[in-house]
């Protein structure tokens, strides 16, 4: 039964994602808010299906840590679930992700039109420069910036190499950092076909104000973020 339910969900996911991506593309000329509405509808639809077909619920902890102004969200990356959920978790934002995703029909095109920052991971120096330039502009325009410091999804119980882009951006732009941990990989595994029933918990950790970010030594702040995010991820079972 679990296999059948997962197969049905995967089929719905592959059908709905290009459909909602097309709606984002069609409504983008009418402004960001019009397109953002469909991005959130996509997230809500996918998680409604996850609950109905796979028995997966979501729980959000730590909203009290949200600042009332744009910041950099530094999040654990171990599943597709956190990328799908992000429009439901934080205010309008832009992602930092690998540029190759823009080549995905409809979904990638929608990402590009929404101002997503696509970097070439083969050129770290150019990637950092682009994150600083484009990320700074997005923050100035009132958008949050979401970064997965590991760059790619890590398996449950493992830690990828944390990259400094999010910290550098926050320090250069003079904004705070909001860390996020979760256990999504335990229920929606990396490259996993089977979706396991249970609760995905997205946990936002205490906000690090801009003055503390700017004053911190970069390596020390990177280590603090990695230690805190990984510890809470393990606590949640991720």
CSV table of N, CA and C in Angstrom, one decimal, residues 76-77 149-155 157-163 226 230 234:
chain,number,residue,atom,x,y,z
A,76,UNK,N,19.0,23.7,6.4
A,76,UNK,CA,19.5,22.4,6.1
A,76,UNK,C,18.8,21.9,4.8
A,77,UNK,N,19.6,21.1,4.0
A,77,UNK,CA,19.1,20.6,2.7
A,77,UNK,C,19.3,19.1,2.6
A,149,UNK,N,23.4,26.0,2.6
A,149,UNK,CA,24.9,26.1,2.6
A,149,UNK,C,25.6,24.9,2.2
A,150,UNK,N,24.9,23.7,2.3
A,150,UNK,CA,25.6,22.5,1.8
A,150,UNK,C,25.6,22.4,0.3
A,151,UNK,N,24.8,23.2,-0.4
A,151,UNK,CA,24.8,23.2,-1.8
A,151,UNK,C,24.0,22.2,-2.5
A,152,UNK,N,24.0,21.0,-1.9
A,152,UNK,CA,23.3,19.8,-2.5
A,152,UNK,C,22.7,19.1,-1.3
A,153,UNK,N,21.8,18.2,-1.6
A,153,UNK,CA,21.1,17.5,-0.5
A,153,UNK,C,22.0,16.4,0.1
A,154,UNK,N,22.0,16.4,1.5
A,154,UNK,CA,22.7,15.4,2.2
A,154,UNK,C,21.8,14.3,2.7
A,155,UNK,N,22.3,13.1,2.9
A,155,UNK,CA,21.5,12.0,3.4
A,155,UNK,C,21.3,12.2,4.9
A,157,UNK,N,21.4,12.0,8.7
A,157,UNK,CA,22.5,11.6,9.5
A,157,UNK,C,23.8,12.0,9.1
A,158,UNK,N,23.9,12.7,7.9
A,158,UNK,CA,25.2,13.2,7.4
A,158,UNK,C,25.2,14.7,7.3
A,159,UNK,N,26.4,15.2,7.1
A,159,UNK,CA,26.6,16.7,7.0
A,159,UNK,C,27.4,17.0,5.8
A,160,UNK,N,26.8,17.8,4.9
A,160,UNK,CA,27.6,18.2,3.7
A,160,UNK,C,28.6,19.3,4.1
A,161,UNK,N,29.4,19.7,3.1
A,161,UNK,CA,30.3,20.8,3.4
A,161,UNK,C,29.6,22.1,3.3
A,162,UNK,N,29.6,22.8,4.5
A,162,UNK,CA,28.9,24.1,4.5
A,162,UNK,C,29.8,25.2,3.8
A,163,UNK,N,29.1,25.9,2.9
A,163,UNK,CA,29.8,26.9,2.2
A,163,UNK,C,29.5,28.3,2.8
A,226,UNK,N,26.6,25.8,11.5
A,226,UNK,CA,26.7,24.4,11.2
A,226,UNK,C,26.4,23.6,12.4
A,230,UNK,N,22.9,21.4,12.6
A,230,UNK,CA,23.1,19.9,12.5
A,230,UNK,C,22.6,19.3,13.8
A,234,UNK,N,19.5,16.6,13.9
A,234,UNK,CA,19.6,15.3,14.5
A,234,UNK,C,18.6,15.1,15.6
